Coordinates of C-alpha atoms and ligand atoms in Angstrom, one line a residue:
X859 CA -11.9 20.4 10.0
X860 CA -9.3 21.7 7.5
X861 CA -6.3 24.1 7.7
X862 CA -8.5 26.8 6.1
X863 CA -10.4 27.0 9.4
X864 CA -7.4 28.6 11.0
X865 CA -7.7 31.6 8.7
X866 CA -3.9 31.7 8.1
X867 CA -2.5 34.3 5.7
X868 CA -2.8 33.5 2.0
X869 CA 0.9 32.6 1.3
X870 CA 1.0 30.3 4.2
X871 CA -2.2 28.5 3.3
X872 CA -0.8 28.2 -0.2
X873 CA 2.4 26.5 1.2
X874 CA 0.2 24.1 3.2
X875 CA -1.7 23.2 0.0
X876 CA 1.6 22.7 -1.8
X877 CA 2.8 20.4 1.0
X878 CA -0.3 18.3 0.5
X879 CA -1.5 18.7 4.0
X880 CA -5.3 18.6 4.2
X881 CA -6.4 17.7 7.7
X882 CA -4.6 19.1 10.8
X883 CA -3.2 16.5 13.1
X884 CA -4.7 16.4 16.7
X885 CA -1.8 18.4 18.2
X886 CA -2.1 20.9 15.4
X887 CA -5.9 21.2 15.9
X888 CA -5.4 22.1 19.6
X889 CA -2.2 24.0 19.6
X890 CA -2.6 26.3 16.5
X891 CA -5.6 28.3 17.8
X892 CA -4.1 28.7 21.2
X893 CA -0.8 30.0 19.8
X894 CA -2.7 32.3 17.4
X895 CA -4.5 33.7 20.4
X896 CA -1.2 34.7 21.9
X897 CA -0.8 32.0 24.6
X898 CA 2.3 30.3 25.9
X899 CA 1.8 26.6 25.6
X900 CA 3.2 23.4 26.9
X901 CA 2.3 20.6 24.5
X902 CA 2.8 16.9 24.8
X903 CA 2.4 14.6 21.8
X904 CA 4.4 11.7 20.6
X905 CA 6.9 11.8 17.7
X906 CA 5.5 11.9 14.2
X907 CA 2.4 13.7 15.1
X908 CA 3.2 17.0 13.3
X909 CA 4.5 19.1 16.1
X910 CA 6.8 21.2 13.8
X911 CA 3.8 22.5 11.8
X912 CA 1.9 22.9 15.1
X913 CA 4.3 25.7 16.2
X914 CA 5.7 26.6 12.8
X915 CA 2.5 27.7 11.1
X916 CA 1.0 30.0 13.7
X917 CA 4.5 31.5 14.4
X918 CA 5.1 32.3 10.7
X919 CA 1.5 33.6 10.5
X920 CA 2.1 36.2 13.2
X921 CA 5.5 37.4 12.0
X922 CA 5.8 40.9 10.5
X923 CA 8.8 40.2 8.2
X924 CA 10.5 43.3 9.5
X925 CA 14.0 41.8 8.9
X926 CA 14.7 41.0 12.5
X927 CA 14.9 37.5 14.0
X928 CA 11.3 37.1 15.2
X929 CA 11.3 33.4 15.9
X930 CA 13.8 31.2 17.7
X931 CA 13.4 27.4 17.7
X932 CA 15.7 25.4 19.9
X933 CA 16.2 21.7 19.1
X934 CA 18.4 19.0 20.5
X935 CA 20.5 17.8 17.5
X936 CA 21.9 19.0 14.3
X937 CA 19.8 16.6 12.3
X938 CA 16.7 17.9 13.9
X939 CA 17.8 21.5 13.3
X940 CA 18.1 20.8 9.6
X941 CA 14.8 19.0 9.5
X942 CA 12.9 21.6 11.3
X943 CA 14.3 24.4 9.2
X944 CA 13.4 22.5 6.1
X945 CA 9.9 22.2 7.3
X946 CA 9.7 25.9 8.3
X947 CA 11.3 27.0 5.1
X948 CA 8.7 25.1 3.2
X949 CA 5.8 27.0 5.0
X950 CA 7.6 30.4 5.1
X951 CA 9.0 30.6 1.6
X952 CA 5.9 32.2 -0.1
X953 CA 6.0 34.9 2.6
X954 CA 9.6 35.6 2.1
X955 CA 10.5 34.6 5.7
X956 CA 14.0 33.3 5.7
X957 CA 15.3 30.6 8.0
X958 CA 18.8 30.2 9.4
X959 CA 20.1 26.9 10.8
X960 CA 22.6 27.1 13.7
X961 CA 24.6 24.2 15.1
X962 CA 28.1 23.2 16.1
X963 CA 30.8 21.9 14.0
X964 CA 30.7 24.5 11.2
X965 CA 32.0 28.0 10.7
X966 CA 30.7 30.8 12.9
X967 CA 31.0 33.5 10.3
X968 CA 28.6 31.9 7.8
X969 CA 26.0 31.2 10.5
X970 CA 26.2 34.8 11.8
X971 CA 25.7 36.1 8.2
X972 CA 22.7 33.9 7.8
X973 CA 21.2 34.9 11.1
X974 CA 21.4 38.5 10.1
X975 CA 19.1 37.8 7.2
X976 CA 16.7 35.4 8.9
X977 CA 13.3 35.8 10.4
X978 CA 13.5 32.4 12.0
X979 CA 16.6 30.8 13.6
X980 CA 16.6 27.1 14.3
X981 CA 19.4 26.2 16.6
X982 CA 21.0 23.6 18.9
X983 CA 21.6 24.8 22.5
X984 CA 25.4 24.5 22.5
X985 CA 26.2 26.7 19.5
X986 CA 23.4 29.1 20.3
X987 CA 24.7 29.7 23.8
X988 CA 28.2 30.2 22.3
X989 CA 27.1 32.9 19.9
X990 CA 25.0 34.7 22.6
X991 CA 27.6 34.5 25.3
X992 CA 30.4 35.7 23.0
X993 CA 28.3 38.7 22.1
X994 CA 28.4 37.7 18.5
X995 CA 24.7 37.9 18.1
X996 CA 21.8 39.6 19.9
X997 CA 18.3 38.2 19.8
X998 CA 15.0 39.5 21.0
X999 CA 12.5 37.1 19.3
X1000 CA 8.8 37.4 19.7
X1001 CA 8.5 33.6 19.6
X1002 CA 10.7 31.1 21.3
X1003 CA 10.1 27.4 20.8
X1004 CA 11.7 24.5 22.7
X1005 CA 11.2 21.5 20.5
X1006 CA 11.7 18.0 21.9
X1007 CA 12.3 19.5 25.3
X1008 CA 12.6 16.1 27.0
X1009 CA 15.4 15.1 24.7
X1010 CA 17.3 18.3 25.3
X1011 CA 17.2 17.7 29.1
X1012 CA 18.1 14.0 28.6
X1013 CA 21.1 15.1 26.7
X1014 CA 22.2 17.4 29.5
X1015 CA 21.3 20.8 27.9
X1016 CA 19.5 22.3 30.9
X1017 CA 22.4 24.7 31.7
X1018 CA 22.6 25.9 28.1
X1019 CA 18.9 26.4 27.9
X1020 CA 18.8 28.3 31.1
X1021 CA 21.7 30.5 30.0
X1022 CA 20.1 31.2 26.6
X1023 CA 17.0 32.5 28.3
X1024 CA 19.2 35.0 30.2
X1025 CA 20.3 36.5 26.9
X1026 CA 16.9 36.8 25.3
X1027 CA 15.9 40.4 25.9
X1028 CA 12.3 40.4 24.9
X1029 CA 10.1 40.0 28.0
X1030 CA 6.9 40.0 25.9
X1031 CA 7.9 36.9 24.0
X1032 CA 5.6 34.0 23.5
X1033 CA 7.1 30.8 24.6
X1034 CA 6.1 27.4 23.3
X1035 CA 7.3 24.1 24.7
X1036 CA 6.9 20.8 22.9
X1037 CA 7.8 17.4 24.3
X1038 CA 7.0 13.8 23.7
X1039 CA 7.1 13.0 27.4
X1040 CA 6.6 15.2 30.5
X1041 CA 9.0 14.1 33.2
X1042 CA 9.1 16.3 36.4
X1043 CA 12.2 18.2 35.2
X1044 CA 10.3 19.4 32.2
X1045 CA 7.5 20.7 34.3
X1046 CA 10.0 22.6 36.4
X1047 CA 11.6 24.2 33.5
X1048 CA 8.2 25.1 32.1
X1049 CA 7.3 26.9 35.3
X1050 CA 10.4 29.0 35.0
X1051 CA 10.2 30.0 31.3
X1052 CA 6.5 30.0 30.5
X1053 CA 3.8 32.5 31.4
X1054 CA 0.3 31.2 32.3
X1055 CA 0.8 28.4 29.8
X1056 CA -2.1 26.5 28.3
X1057 CA -1.6 22.8 28.2
X1058 CA -2.1 20.6 25.2
X1059 CA -1.9 16.9 25.8
X1060 CA -2.7 14.5 23.1
X1061 CA -3.7 11.2 24.7
X1062 CA -2.1 8.1 23.5
X1063 CA -5.0 6.8 21.5
X1064 CA -5.1 9.8 19.3
X1065 CA -1.4 9.8 18.4
X1066 CA 0.3 7.9 15.6
X1067 CA 1.0 5.2 18.2
X1068 CA -2.1 3.3 17.1
X1069 CA -0.8 3.1 13.6
X1070 CA 2.3 1.3 14.7
X1071 CA 2.0 -2.4 15.5
X1072 CA 4.4 -3.4 18.2
X1073 CA 5.7 -6.9 18.3
X1074 CA 8.5 -8.6 20.2
X1075 CA 10.3 -11.8 19.7
X1076 CA 12.1 -13.8 22.4
X1077 CA 15.5 -15.1 21.5
X1078 CA 18.6 -16.4 23.2
X1079 CA 21.3 -13.8 23.5
X1080 CA 23.4 -15.4 20.7
X1081 CA 20.5 -15.7 18.3
X1082 CA 20.0 -11.9 17.8
X1083 CA 21.9 -11.7 14.4
X1084 CA 20.1 -14.8 13.0
X1085 CA 16.8 -13.6 14.2
X1086 CA 17.2 -10.2 12.7
X1087 CA 18.2 -11.5 9.3
X1088 CA 15.4 -14.0 9.3
X1089 CA 12.9 -11.3 10.2
X1090 CA 14.2 -8.9 7.5
X1091 CA 14.0 -11.8 5.0
X1092 CA 10.4 -12.5 6.0
X1093 CA 9.0 -8.9 6.5
X1094 CA 10.8 -7.5 3.4
X1095 CA 10.8 -4.0 4.8
X1096 CA 10.8 -1.1 2.2
X1097 CA 13.0 0.9 4.6
X1098 CA 13.9 0.1 8.1
X1099 CA 16.0 1.4 11.0
X1100 CA 17.7 -0.9 13.4
X1101 CA 18.5 0.5 16.8
X1102 CA 21.5 -0.6 18.8
X1103 CA 22.7 0.7 22.2
X1104 CA 26.3 1.3 21.3
X1105 CA 28.4 2.6 18.4
X1106 CA 30.5 -0.6 18.5
X1107 CA 27.4 -2.7 18.0
X1108 CA 26.2 -0.5 15.2
X1109 CA 29.4 -1.1 13.3
X1110 CA 29.6 -4.8 13.9
X1111 CA 25.9 -5.3 12.9
X1112 CA 26.2 -3.2 9.8
X1113 CA 29.1 -5.1 8.5
X1114 CA 27.4 -8.4 9.3
X1115 CA 24.3 -7.3 7.4
X1116 CA 26.4 -6.0 4.5
X1117 CA 28.0 -9.4 4.2
X1118 CA 24.5 -10.9 4.0
X1119 CA 23.9 -8.8 0.9
X1120 CA 21.7 -6.0 2.4
X1121 CA 22.2 -2.3 1.5
X1122 CA 23.2 -0.9 4.8
X1123 CA 24.3 2.5 6.2
X1124 CA 25.1 3.6 9.7
X1125 CA 24.4 6.6 11.9
X1126 CA 26.0 7.2 15.2
X1127 CA 27.3 10.0 17.4
X1128 CA 30.9 9.8 16.5
X1129 CA 30.4 10.5 12.8
X1130 CA 31.3 13.8 11.4
X1131 CA 28.4 16.0 10.5
X1132 CA 29.2 15.7 6.8
X1133 CA 29.1 11.9 7.0
X1134 CA 25.8 12.0 8.9
X1135 CA 24.2 14.2 6.2
X1136 CA 25.4 11.9 3.4
X1137 CA 24.1 8.9 5.3
X1138 CA 20.7 10.4 5.9
X1139 CA 20.4 11.6 2.4
X1140 CA 21.3 8.2 1.1
X1141 CA 18.6 6.7 3.3
X1142 CA 16.0 9.2 2.3
X1143 CA 16.6 8.8 -1.4
X1144 CA 16.3 5.0 -1.1
X1145 CA 19.9 4.2 -2.1
X1146 CA 20.1 2.4 1.3
X1147 CA 17.3 0.2 2.6
X1148 CA 18.6 -0.4 6.2
X1149 CA 19.9 2.2 8.6
X1150 CA 21.7 0.9 11.7
X1151 CA 21.7 3.6 14.3
X1152 CA 22.2 4.6 17.9
X1153 CA 19.5 6.5 19.9
X1154 CA 21.4 9.7 20.0
X1155 CA 22.0 9.8 16.2
X1156 CA 18.4 9.1 15.3
X1157 CA 16.6 11.5 17.6
X1158 CA 13.8 13.2 15.8
X1159 CA 14.9 11.8 12.5
X1160 CA 12.1 12.3 10.0
X1161 CA 12.4 10.0 7.1
X1162 CA 9.2 9.1 5.3
X1163 CA 8.2 5.5 4.5
X1164 CA 10.2 3.8 7.2
X1165 CA 8.1 0.6 7.3
X1166 CA 9.8 -1.1 10.2
X1167 CA 11.8 -0.2 13.3
X1168 CA 13.9 -2.9 14.8
X1169 CA 15.2 -2.8 18.3
X1170 CA 18.2 -5.1 18.1
X1171 CA 18.4 -4.5 21.9
X1172 CA 15.8 -3.0 24.0
X1173 CA 16.3 0.7 24.7
X1174 CA 17.3 1.6 28.3
X1175 CA 14.1 3.4 29.1
X1176 CA 10.5 3.9 28.0
X1177 CA 11.2 7.4 26.6
X1178 CA 13.8 6.0 24.2
X1179 CA 11.4 3.3 23.1
X1180 CA 8.7 5.9 22.3
X1181 CA 11.2 7.9 20.3
X1182 CA 12.6 5.0 18.4
X1183 CA 9.3 3.5 17.3
X1184 CA 8.2 7.0 16.3
X1185 CA 10.6 6.8 13.4
X1186 CA 7.9 4.6 11.6
X1187 CA 4.2 5.3 11.2
X1188 CA 4.9 8.9 10.3
X1189 CA 2.6 11.3 8.5
X1190 CA -0.4 9.0 9.0
X1191 CA 1.1 5.9 7.5
X1192 CA 1.2 2.6 9.3
X1193 CA 4.4 1.0 10.6
X1194 CA 5.7 -1.9 12.6
X1195 CA 8.0 -1.9 15.6
X1196 CA 9.9 -5.1 16.3
X1197 CA 11.9 -5.7 19.5
X1198 CA 14.3 -8.6 20.1
X1199 CA 14.4 -9.6 23.8
X1200 CA 16.2 -12.3 25.7
X1201 CA 14.3 -14.2 28.4
X1202 CA 16.2 -12.1 30.9
X1203 CA 14.7 -9.0 29.5
X1204 CA 11.1 -10.0 29.6
X1205 CA 10.5 -8.1 32.8
X1206 CA 11.9 -5.0 31.3
X1207 CA 9.7 -5.2 28.2
X1208 CA 6.7 -5.6 30.5
X1209 CA 7.7 -2.5 32.4
X1210 CA 8.0 -0.5 29.1
X1211 CA 4.7 -1.9 28.0
X1212 CA 3.1 -0.5 31.2
X1213 CA 5.0 2.8 31.0
X1214 CA 4.0 3.7 27.5
X1215 CA 0.5 2.1 27.8
X1216 CA 1.1 0.1 24.6
X1217 CA 0.0 -3.3 23.7
X1218 CA 3.0 -5.3 22.6
X1219 CA 2.4 -8.7 21.1
X1220 CA 4.8 -11.6 21.3
X1221 CA 5.3 -13.6 18.1
X1222 CA 7.3 -16.6 17.0
X1223 CA 10.1 -16.1 14.5
X1224 CA 9.1 -17.9 11.3
X1225 CA 11.1 -21.0 10.6
X1226 CA 13.4 -21.3 7.5
X1227 CA 10.9 -23.5 5.7
X1228 CA 8.0 -21.1 6.4
X1229 CA 10.0 -18.2 5.0
X1230 CA 11.1 -20.3 2.0
X1231 CA 7.5 -21.3 1.2
X1232 CA 6.2 -17.8 1.5
X1233 CA 9.0 -16.6 -0.8
X1234 CA 8.1 -19.4 -3.2
X1235 CA 4.5 -18.2 -3.2
X1236 CA 5.6 -14.7 -4.0
X1237 CA 7.8 -16.0 -6.8
X1238 CA 5.0 -18.0 -8.4
X1239 CA 2.7 -15.0 -8.3
X1240 CA 5.4 -12.9 -9.8
X1241 CA 6.2 -15.3 -12.6
X1242 CA 2.6 -15.7 -13.4
X1243 CA 2.1 -11.9 -13.7
X1244 CA 5.3 -11.2 -15.7
X1245 CA 4.9 -9.9 -19.3
X1246 CA 6.8 -11.8 -21.9
X1247 CA 9.3 -9.7 -23.9
X1248 CA 10.6 -10.3 -27.4
X1249 CA 14.1 -10.4 -26.0
X1250 CA 13.2 -13.2 -23.7
X1251 CA 11.7 -15.2 -26.5
X1252 CA 15.0 -14.9 -28.4
X1253 CA 17.0 -16.2 -25.4
X1254 CA 14.7 -19.2 -24.9
X1255 CA 15.0 -20.0 -28.6
X1256 CA 18.8 -20.0 -28.4
X1257 CA 18.7 -22.2 -25.3
X1258 CA 16.3 -24.6 -27.0
X1259 CA 19.1 -25.7 -29.3
X1260 CA 20.7 -27.3 -26.3
X1261 CA 18.0 -28.2 -23.7
X1262 CA 14.3 -28.8 -23.7
X1263 CA 11.8 -26.2 -22.6
X1264 CA 11.0 -27.8 -19.2
X1265 CA 14.7 -27.9 -18.3
X1266 CA 15.0 -24.3 -19.2
X1267 CA 12.1 -23.4 -16.9
X1268 CA 13.7 -25.4 -14.1
X1269 CA 17.0 -23.7 -14.6
X1270 CA 15.5 -20.2 -14.6
X1271 CA 13.5 -20.8 -11.4
X1272 CA 16.6 -22.2 -9.7
X1273 CA 18.6 -19.2 -10.8
X1274 CA 16.1 -16.9 -9.1
X1275 CA 15.8 -19.0 -6.0
X1276 CA 19.5 -19.2 -5.6
X1277 CA 19.6 -15.4 -5.2
X1278 CA 17.1 -15.3 -2.5
X1279 CA 18.3 -18.2 -0.5
X1280 CA 17.2 -18.1 3.2
X1281 CA 20.1 -18.5 5.4
X1282 CA 20.4 -19.6 9.0
X1283 CA 19.1 -22.5 11.0
X1284 CA 15.6 -23.8 10.7
X1285 CA 14.3 -22.6 14.1
X1286 CA 15.3 -19.4 15.9
X1287 CA 14.1 -18.1 19.2
X1288 CA 11.2 -19.2 21.5
X1289 CA 7.7 -19.9 20.3
X1290 CA 5.2 -17.3 21.3
X1291 CA 3.2 -19.8 23.2
X1292 CA 6.1 -20.5 25.5
X1293 CA 6.8 -16.9 26.4
X1294 CA 4.2 -16.7 29.2
X1295 CA 6.0 -19.5 31.0
X1296 CA 9.4 -17.8 30.5
X1297 CA 7.9 -14.6 31.9
X1298 CA 6.6 -16.3 35.0
X1299 CA 10.0 -17.8 35.5
X1300 CA 11.7 -14.4 35.2
X1301 CA 9.3 -13.0 37.7
X1302 CA 9.9 -15.9 40.1
X1303 CA 13.7 -15.5 39.8
X1304 CA 13.3 -11.8 40.7
X1305 CA 11.4 -12.7 43.8
X1306 CA 14.0 -15.2 44.6
X1307 CA 16.8 -12.7 44.2
X1308 CA 14.9 -10.1 46.3
X1309 CA 14.5 -12.6 49.1
X1310 CA 18.2 -13.2 49.1
X1311 CA 18.7 -9.5 49.5
X1312 CA 20.2 -8.8 46.1
X1313 CA 19.0 -5.9 44.2
X1314 CA 16.1 -6.7 42.0
X1315 CA 17.6 -5.6 38.7
X1316 CA 15.6 -4.0 36.0
X1317 CA 17.0 -0.6 36.6
X1318 CA 18.6 1.1 33.7
X1319 CA 22.3 1.2 34.6
X1320 CA 22.6 -2.4 35.5
X1321 CA 20.6 -4.0 32.8
X1322 CA 22.7 -2.2 30.3
X1323 CA 26.3 -2.0 31.2
X1324 CA 26.7 -4.8 33.7
X1325 CA 24.9 -7.2 31.5
X1326 CA 27.7 -9.6 30.8
X1327 CA 28.7 -9.7 34.4
X1328 CA 25.3 -10.4 35.8
X1329 CA 24.7 -13.0 33.1
X1330 CA 27.7 -14.8 34.2
X1331 CA 26.7 -14.5 37.8
X1332 CA 23.4 -16.1 37.1
X1333 CA 24.7 -18.9 35.0
X1334 CA 25.1 -21.5 37.6
X1335 CA 21.6 -21.1 38.8
X1336 CA 20.0 -20.9 35.4
X1337 CA 21.9 -23.8 34.0
X1338 CA 20.5 -26.5 36.3
X1339 CA 16.9 -25.5 35.9
X1340 CA 15.7 -24.1 32.6
X1341 CA 17.7 -26.5 30.5
X1342 CA 15.0 -29.1 30.4
X1343 CA 12.6 -26.4 29.3
X1344 CA 14.8 -25.2 26.6
X1345 CA 15.0 -28.8 25.2
X1346 CA 11.2 -29.1 25.3
X1347 CA 10.8 -25.9 23.4
X1348 CA 10.3 -25.9 19.7
X1349 CA 12.2 -28.8 18.1
X1350 CA 9.6 -31.4 17.4
X1351 CA 6.5 -29.3 17.5
X1352 CA 7.1 -28.7 13.8
X1353 CA 5.5 -25.3 13.8
X1354 CA 2.6 -26.0 11.5
X1355 CA -0.5 -24.1 11.7
X1356 CA 0.8 -22.3 14.8
X1357 CA 0.9 -18.9 13.2
X1358 CA -2.7 -18.6 12.2
X1359 CA -2.7 -14.9 13.2
X1360 CA -0.3 -14.1 10.4
X1361 CA -1.9 -13.5 7.0
X1362 CA 1.2 -14.5 5.1
X1363 CA 1.2 -18.1 6.3
X1364 CA -2.4 -18.4 5.2
X1365 CA -1.1 -18.3 1.7
X1366 CA 0.4 -21.7 2.1
X1367 CA -2.6 -23.6 3.3
Ligands
ADP2883 P1 7.0 15.4 15.3 O1 7.8 16.7 15.4 O2 5.7 15.4 16.1 O3 7.8 14.2 15.5 P2 6.9 16.2 12.5 O4 6.5 17.6 12.7 O5 8.3 15.9 12.2 O6 6.4 15.4 13.8 O7 5.9 15.6 11.4 C1 6.0 14.2 11.0 C2 5.7 14.1 9.5 O8 4.3 14.3 9.2 C3 6.4 15.2 8.6 O9 6.9 14.5 7.5 C4 5.4 16.2 8.3 O10 5.6 16.8 7.1 C5 4.1 15.4 8.2 N1 2.9 16.1 8.6 C6 2.8 17.0 9.7 N2 1.5 17.5 9.7 C7 0.8 16.9 8.8 C8 -0.6 17.0 8.3 N3 -1.4 17.7 8.9 N4 -0.9 16.2 7.3 C9 0.0 15.4 6.6 N5 1.3 15.3 7.0 C10 1.7 16.0 8.0
MG2884 MG1 9.6 17.2 16.0

């Protein structure tokens, strides 16, 4: 099946060709014909599966271009508003269908000017409600889209959304709802605003999920920084996003990584819009390799070629996990999601695994010598394939007046190795083969707690904010048992040949 099978108008098909899209994604295959046939729809598909085009293309196709606002797309964040308008602009530009982007933090007058000229308005709920309630704009769109509906409700926009629908005059409108997850609140909202909707549900196997490998590493609480740096050294990500839970953590981690020589930028909710745009642009253009971000800031963020997503801490809930890891593996590419968990968090990761129906694999963090030797192999291969330049020959000739050729080679290799020195201790975290035992212990300790009538933990509020307190509370008990285990752990097992599932270590053998 190709996009041509939808029989879209010529200028739109042309824009699809220019974008380089050939095959429609699963959600596009199902949603586009239903929308073209005039249905309201409620569509569930994970992030990165092409939902924007799924509603954007049929909507643009059915517009008359009469100069009124025919399409209204409501999205949770400013970043997403910009992104979705970019994508819709791309498909609509050959048809002369203009797009206006509407969000808080900027001048009303300019936005109102743009809205007057636009066929499609992409807006965040707060500002849109402001404009409508203040009587500054009137809208009666033929199409209304709620994009990332679950995010909007999570962010507390239910009232704004309900209010917005009071202002929309057109009773004949076609309403389209898109969401990565379908919690009960979403279904309730759908019942209110949709008319005889058709359901599109893309099962997990078909979504990009399968292109994202999901691994987790078990580390002690204090080892997170070291573990992260080691994994970045080892995986060498082209572009990666590291998720933290709090702004404070984002700032601290970013300065730590900067001090380790990485090119880092941050994204969090307290940043001014201008700063956010600059940061995102820098990341997109490749000036920055590592983005350290909070959940809120990174919602829906669409940056191509993110090879790795790191969860410095586990997210609070399964939905956030799905959204976070959806930043990689976009547009049909493969990606890797890596989560750092402490032994205490093993139960939570098992719960998320069950919730999202994913297969997460536990792995051991490569030791310093393993990373060194894999870097060495890379260097040898690189040297062997480097072309010799005239200029280099001159330099070696000059050096040869002082030292012999072998010494020069040694010095050059040392110079390169010096720059890519692997920092940190030899071994970090728990070996993968010990994790099952840790998990059993975590389960047992929960049963233990339940028996004593204490709440079982594992619910979102407690694991997150009361962490340090409950850690301290448990200290006494944990100290007299697992110690011995901790000692037995990796030290003398020397790690060799244990990571046979990893292609990289094969190189050494
Ligand atoms: P979602 O809203 O589901 O998270 P997006 O609409 O942001 O996903 O799409 C993710 C990425 O995939 C975008 O960069 C988009 O341009 C690209 N994309 C969407 N549909 C296709 C397609 N049919 N073929 C190739 N790339 C696509
Ligand atoms: Mg989207």
